[in-house]
Amino acid sequence: MVQLCKFFLQGRCSKGAACAFTHDQDKASKNLDTRLAIPCTFYLRGACSKGNACPFEHADQVQNDVSDQGDTLPAQRENDVEISRRTIGGALIQFKDGASVSKVSLIAELSAVRLEGLNPQATVASIAALIHEFGFKVEEDAIQISKLYKSTSISAFINGEAPGFARLFCDKIRKSNSDRTTSLTATSIPPRLPPSSVSRRINCRKVIVSWYRPSRLVWMNFGVESIAKRVSEKFNGGRYKILGTKVTAVPKGSQKRYTIGGRNPNPVNWTVVIKGVPCTACEEDIVTAVTDSYDSPRHIELDKTPVGPESRVAPIIVESLLTSIGPLDFMTEPQLRDSKYKAIAQFADDRNAREAVDKLNGQTQQDLAGGKLFLQLRTSSKVKTLTRIYDAMQEQLRPCVRAWKAQRLTFNAYNEAKKQTTSIAIEGDDAKEVAKAVSSLEDVLRGRTIQDGDRALWIEALSSHSVTSNVLSSLCKRDDVVILRNKCKKQLTFFGPAEAFPDVEESLRKGLEEMKVNSKPGLAISLEKEQFAWACRGGFSRLNEMLGLGIASFDVASNPKRVLVSGTQGQYRRAKEFISCGGQDDSSAASDQEDQLCAICWTEAEDPVYTDCKHTYCLDCFENLCISAHAGGSEFNVICQGAVGKCQAALKLRDLHEHLKSSAFEDVLGASFASYVARRPQELRYCPTPDCGFIYRTTEVPTLQNCLKCLEPVCTACHGQHGAISCAEYAEISSGGYEAFEKFKKEMNIKDCPRCKTPMEKTYGCNHMTCLGCRAHICWVCMAVFDSGDPVYEHMNLKHNGIGL
């Protein structure tokens, strides 16, 4: 027996007809588990071990401090496709673990097809196989299935990356004589693209869909005007409800009618028309609703034809109407509000969302029994920050929230389960107002840098966990604020009430100044390679326990690495002896210590981040590691520095997404893309138009290609913008300035990188050069190119009898 789909019961199944579980409506209505609407308390504590098998709802908790509820969704966990794909520089970029680029597809090369008339039993795999039969390879995640209401077939949206895919595929379907394809119709449509890095913060793909609930009319007859009006007021005021539903009542009087042979008026001459009565209500339910006996009607009549489809069928009809325009990421289960059902649907493409609103909003739908469907486009944005920062900035956010409410924007904060972060969502109808609100939110959450005159307040002791940690902690507890230290930028940032800032700044300045005056010059102990590894595995922490907090500090910037002891000569000798015999310490204790230390600064992790490879980082160190991944000469790759740099595992892309701020994550992806393009000048180039930023593929044969952004024609062979003239003619025209520049470079010993042509000048050092453009490693003598540094030195010693020093 096929199991009923749990996600279908919740209105969240995105697989449609391809789902392995049944979507039987009759079974759904009989087997609906009421526990689906109850939040799982174990999940909110991060302790639920049942996963998708859990019968309770797994949704992140909404914080109810300055948040307000509107037509918003609980925090949606983005899937791997949404996290790993971006549109940057006119190309669709696929990222992999380590934030490295795995694939680049130019938008100009992408196309899409809507394939209709497919067998109702068709699956994503069978559709991919069908496409393969026609000579095209399409990944299964590029296919999305849609089934229209009352349709005997299904349709599919297919994204293709092969040049000319849509045109060629549609042509082959039209010309095919196979019995399997005679019912198929293929239509070229715009390709579905993920959001760009620039617009990533703003989501314009969501619509609020509403329709009137299925209802029927009821007529209640009374003989007295006052009773009819009193009953109407009670229904309209909510005192009388039918099956728990508030309805609308309208009293209507009729003209007086007289009985035959007499002057007595007809006693049944006042009618109360009740609208919005649940279609399942019967006459007994109406009688039961009138709880006061003196309000009982003389007669009740029910409309025999309920208005609108049944509640369990309507969502299927609505979803079908939406998917006829474009594929959906999801559609929530409709909720009854007043007399309407409301649901939130998110399209895969913002163009489809706008088209749906234009075509369907306010339009009568025959499948909805002639009722109207209402659509409202919603713009939303989500910003992520540390929960303790959000808590500290509550007071500063309150006036912002009031201003946002005046602009009809909703604001919600979600404390994500099992994490130290809070996601803040802002939604509204006006995209510009949402963008302004996000900018003001980020300004508040940026905090204030603590200054010492015209520069950031900082002393070197802040670079390690020592007595300075106690100073910061005591100030934070005393004033209920947050002070974050950025050891890379060497600055302290304040988060809290504005009125507390002057006092905190002054107290911190005095405390650090006093510490600086009282501190003694450190005596250095140089570390051998084995001693450094021992110190990183927890030896330094045990040294601090022996000497006392704040006596020893770790200098990891020097070469060789050193331990600085600012205590007495006796403490210095004890430290030196302790380090000398460090290898004899209990290794299991060292391992326990190592688990708690940051893999970058080797101190106790502050706001710890735990990676999939079981290593720990300070949040600040983790961000700096990700942002600086392009500093090396190799491909952009964020690799773990755990186990004293021996781990070298590419950090999971989901780890980066979950722990980095939204803007920092997009910056990392943008830097990875820029590094990828810079290292491949023979394959990809940027458009030469200033500030354009779009890329194009290079060719050996001169071809003029119009840039999709600036529309300027670019030669894909010589990379010049020379219009109709040839590359040779263009070179001859511009040769005067070119020759002068070449003469200048020769006089100044400036050489072009053999790979990307970036000019380089060598002023000192050995003959190993690294191009700042494409990060290639180059021998300055013969300009040979290598992918890493070690082969350069082997080459120079072998071919040039030395490295040039």
PDB file of N, CA and C in Angstrom, residues 645-683:
ATOM      1  N   GLY A 645      46.542  23.117  10.619  1.00  0.00           N
ATOM      2  CA  GLY A 645      46.638  23.324   9.179  1.00  0.00           C
ATOM      3  C   GLY A 645      46.681  22.053   8.364  1.00  0.00           C
ATOM      4  N   LYS A 646      46.558  20.886   9.019  1.00  0.00           N
ATOM      5  CA  LYS A 646      46.651  19.628   8.290  1.00  0.00           C
ATOM      6  C   LYS A 646      45.304  19.152   7.748  1.00  0.00           C
ATOM      7  N   CYS A 647      44.197  19.709   8.211  1.00  0.00           N
ATOM      8  CA  CYS A 647      42.884  19.230   7.786  1.00  0.00           C
ATOM      9  C   CYS A 647      42.697  19.442   6.284  1.00  0.00           C
ATOM     10  N   GLN A 648      42.772  20.692   5.837  1.00  0.00           N
ATOM     11  CA  GLN A 648      42.718  21.051   4.412  1.00  0.00           C
ATOM     12  C   GLN A 648      41.440  20.601   3.705  1.00  0.00           C
ATOM     13  N   ALA A 649      40.385  20.309   4.475  1.00  0.00           N
ATOM     14  CA  ALA A 649      39.110  19.943   3.851  1.00  0.00           C
ATOM     15  C   ALA A 649      38.404  21.201   3.365  1.00  0.00           C
ATOM     16  N   ALA A 650      37.808  21.125   2.183  1.00  0.00           N
ATOM     17  CA  ALA A 650      37.019  22.258   1.693  1.00  0.00           C
ATOM     18  C   ALA A 650      35.798  22.426   2.590  1.00  0.00           C
ATOM     19  N   LEU A 651      35.615  23.617   3.147  1.00  0.00           N
ATOM     20  CA  LEU A 651      34.496  23.850   4.053  1.00  0.00           C
ATOM     21  C   LEU A 651      33.180  23.757   3.290  1.00  0.00           C
ATOM     22  N   LYS A 652      32.206  23.075   3.878  1.00  0.00           N
ATOM     23  CA  LYS A 652      30.918  22.877   3.230  1.00  0.00           C
ATOM     24  C   LYS A 652      30.270  24.223   2.909  1.00  0.00           C
ATOM     25  N   LEU A 653      29.689  24.312   1.714  1.00  0.00           N
ATOM     26  CA  LEU A 653      29.048  25.557   1.298  1.00  0.00           C
ATOM     27  C   LEU A 653      27.902  25.904   2.246  1.00  0.00           C
ATOM     28  N   ARG A 654      27.193  24.893   2.759  1.00  0.00           N
ATOM     29  CA  ARG A 654      26.107  25.163   3.709  1.00  0.00           C
ATOM     30  C   ARG A 654      26.664  25.704   5.018  1.00  0.00           C
ATOM     31  N   ASP A 655      27.859  25.244   5.450  1.00  0.00           N
ATOM     32  CA  ASP A 655      28.479  25.798   6.653  1.00  0.00           C
ATOM     33  C   ASP A 655      28.750  27.295   6.467  1.00  0.00           C
ATOM     34  N   LEU A 656      29.265  27.651   5.291  1.00  0.00           N
ATOM     35  CA  LEU A 656      29.549  29.064   5.015  1.00  0.00           C
ATOM     36  C   LEU A 656      28.248  29.872   5.033  1.00  0.00           C
ATOM     37  N   HIS A 657      27.220  29.327   4.409  1.00  0.00           N
ATOM     38  CA  HIS A 657      25.945  30.040   4.325  1.00  0.00           C
ATOM     39  C   HIS A 657      25.316  30.227   5.699  1.00  0.00           C
ATOM     40  N   GLU A 658      25.426  29.221   6.558  1.00  0.00           N
ATOM     41  CA  GLU A 658      24.756  29.280   7.855  1.00  0.00           C
ATOM     42  C   GLU A 658      25.498  30.152   8.856  1.00  0.00           C
ATOM     43  N   HIS A 659      26.812  30.248   8.744  1.00  0.00           N
ATOM     44  CA  HIS A 659      27.580  30.954   9.763  1.00  0.00           C
ATOM     45  C   HIS A 659      27.991  32.370   9.363  1.00  0.00           C
ATOM     46  N   LEU A 660      28.079  32.647   8.069  1.00  0.00           N
ATOM     47  CA  LEU A 660      28.459  33.988   7.627  1.00  0.00           C
ATOM     48  C   LEU A 660      27.241  34.902   7.567  1.00  0.00           C
ATOM     49  N   LYS A 661      27.473  36.190   7.764  1.00  0.00           N
ATOM     50  CA  LYS A 661      26.409  37.161   7.533  1.00  0.00           C
ATOM     51  C   LYS A 661      26.010  37.112   6.063  1.00  0.00           C
ATOM     52  N   SER A 662      24.770  37.513   5.789  1.00  0.00           N
ATOM     53  CA  SER A 662      24.254  37.432   4.417  1.00  0.00           C
ATOM     54  C   SER A 662      25.172  38.161   3.439  1.00  0.00           C
ATOM     55  N   SER A 663      25.570  39.380   3.784  1.00  0.00           N
ATOM     56  CA  SER A 663      26.410  40.172   2.877  1.00  0.00           C
ATOM     57  C   SER A 663      27.792  39.549   2.735  1.00  0.00           C
ATOM     58  N   ALA A 664      28.340  38.988   3.837  1.00  0.00           N
ATOM     59  CA  ALA A 664      29.665  38.374   3.785  1.00  0.00           C
ATOM     60  C   ALA A 664      29.659  37.134   2.889  1.00  0.00           C
ATOM     61  N   PHE A 665      28.577  36.347   2.954  1.00  0.00           N
ATOM     62  CA  PHE A 665      28.476  35.149   2.116  1.00  0.00           C
ATOM     63  C   PHE A 665      28.454  35.529   0.640  1.00  0.00           C
ATOM     64  N   GLU A 666      27.690  36.570   0.298  1.00  0.00           N
ATOM     65  CA  GLU A 666      27.641  37.011  -1.099  1.00  0.00           C
ATOM     66  C   GLU A 666      28.991  37.569  -1.537  1.00  0.00           C
ATOM     67  N   ASP A 667      29.703  38.252  -0.630  1.00  0.00           N
ATOM     68  CA  ASP A 667      31.037  38.771  -0.959  1.00  0.00           C
ATOM     69  C   ASP A 667      32.006  37.630  -1.266  1.00  0.00           C
ATOM     70  N   VAL A 668      31.915  36.547  -0.494  1.00  0.00           N
ATOM     71  CA  VAL A 668      32.785  35.391  -0.709  1.00  0.00           C
ATOM     72  C   VAL A 668      32.521  34.782  -2.083  1.00  0.00           C
ATOM     73  N   LEU A 669      31.240  34.595  -2.436  1.00  0.00           N
ATOM     74  CA  LEU A 669      30.913  34.034  -3.751  1.00  0.00           C
ATOM     75  C   LEU A 669      31.369  34.965  -4.875  1.00  0.00           C
ATOM     76  N   GLY A 670      31.185  36.269  -4.669  1.00  0.00           N
ATOM     77  CA  GLY A 670      31.623  37.237  -5.679  1.00  0.00           C
ATOM     78  C   GLY A 670      33.135  37.211  -5.872  1.00  0.00           C
ATOM     79  N   ALA A 671      33.890  37.106  -4.760  1.00  0.00           N
ATOM     80  CA  ALA A 671      35.354  37.048  -4.843  1.00  0.00           C
ATOM     81  C   ALA A 671      35.812  35.764  -5.527  1.00  0.00           C
ATOM     82  N   SER A 672      35.100  34.665  -5.259  1.00  0.00           N
ATOM     83  CA  SER A 672      35.445  33.387  -5.896  1.00  0.00           C
ATOM     84  C   SER A 672      35.240  33.472  -7.409  1.00  0.00           C
ATOM     85  N   PHE A 673      34.129  34.074  -7.824  1.00  0.00           N
ATOM     86  CA  PHE A 673      33.860  34.231  -9.258  1.00  0.00           C
ATOM     87  C   PHE A 673      34.916  35.110  -9.920  1.00  0.00           C
ATOM     88  N   ALA A 674      35.261  36.242  -9.274  1.00  0.00           N
ATOM     89  CA  ALA A 674      36.265  37.143  -9.841  1.00  0.00           C
ATOM     90  C   ALA A 674      37.611  36.441  -9.979  1.00  0.00           C
ATOM     91  N   SER A 675      37.978  35.634  -8.984  1.00  0.00           N
ATOM     92  CA  SER A 675      39.229  34.883  -9.042  1.00  0.00           C
ATOM     93  C   SER A 675      39.201  33.861 -10.174  1.00  0.00           C
ATOM     94  N   TYR A 676      38.060  33.208 -10.351  1.00  0.00           N
ATOM     95  CA  TYR A 676      37.919  32.199 -11.409  1.00  0.00           C
ATOM     96  C   TYR A 676      38.124  32.835 -12.786  1.00  0.00           C
ATOM     97  N   VAL A 677      37.502  33.979 -13.023  1.00  0.00           N
ATOM     98  CA  VAL A 677      37.625  34.655 -14.326  1.00  0.00           C
ATOM     99  C   VAL A 677      39.057  35.144 -14.543  1.00  0.00           C
ATOM    100  N   ALA A 678      39.660  35.721 -13.477  1.00  0.00           N
ATOM    101  CA  ALA A 678      41.006  36.278 -13.610  1.00  0.00           C
ATOM    102  C   ALA A 678      42.038  35.203 -13.956  1.00  0.00           C
ATOM    103  N   ARG A 679      41.826  33.979 -13.502  1.00  0.00           N
ATOM    104  CA  ARG A 679      42.779  32.892 -13.751  1.00  0.00           C
ATOM    105  C   ARG A 679      42.575  32.226 -15.110  1.00  0.00           C
ATOM    106  N   ARG A 680      41.576  32.660 -15.861  1.00  0.00           N
ATOM    107  CA  ARG A 680      41.285  32.030 -17.157  1.00  0.00           C
ATOM    108  C   ARG A 680      41.123  33.064 -18.263  1.00  0.00           C
ATOM    109  N   PRO A 681      42.132  33.877 -18.486  1.00  0.00           N
ATOM    110  CA  PRO A 681      42.005  34.914 -19.532  1.00  0.00           C
ATOM    111  C   PRO A 681      41.886  34.332 -20.934  1.00  0.00           C
ATOM    112  N   GLN A 682      42.333  33.067 -21.130  1.00  0.00           N
ATOM    113  CA  GLN A 682      42.194  32.463 -22.454  1.00  0.00           C
ATOM    114  C   GLN A 682      40.764  31.979 -22.710  1.00  0.00           C
ATOM    115  N   GLU A 683      39.943  31.903 -21.651  1.00  0.00           N
ATOM    116  CA  GLU A 683      38.570  31.407 -21.792  1.00  0.00           C
ATOM    117  C   GLU A 683      37.535  32.512 -21.602  1.00  0.00           C
TER     118      GLU A 683
END
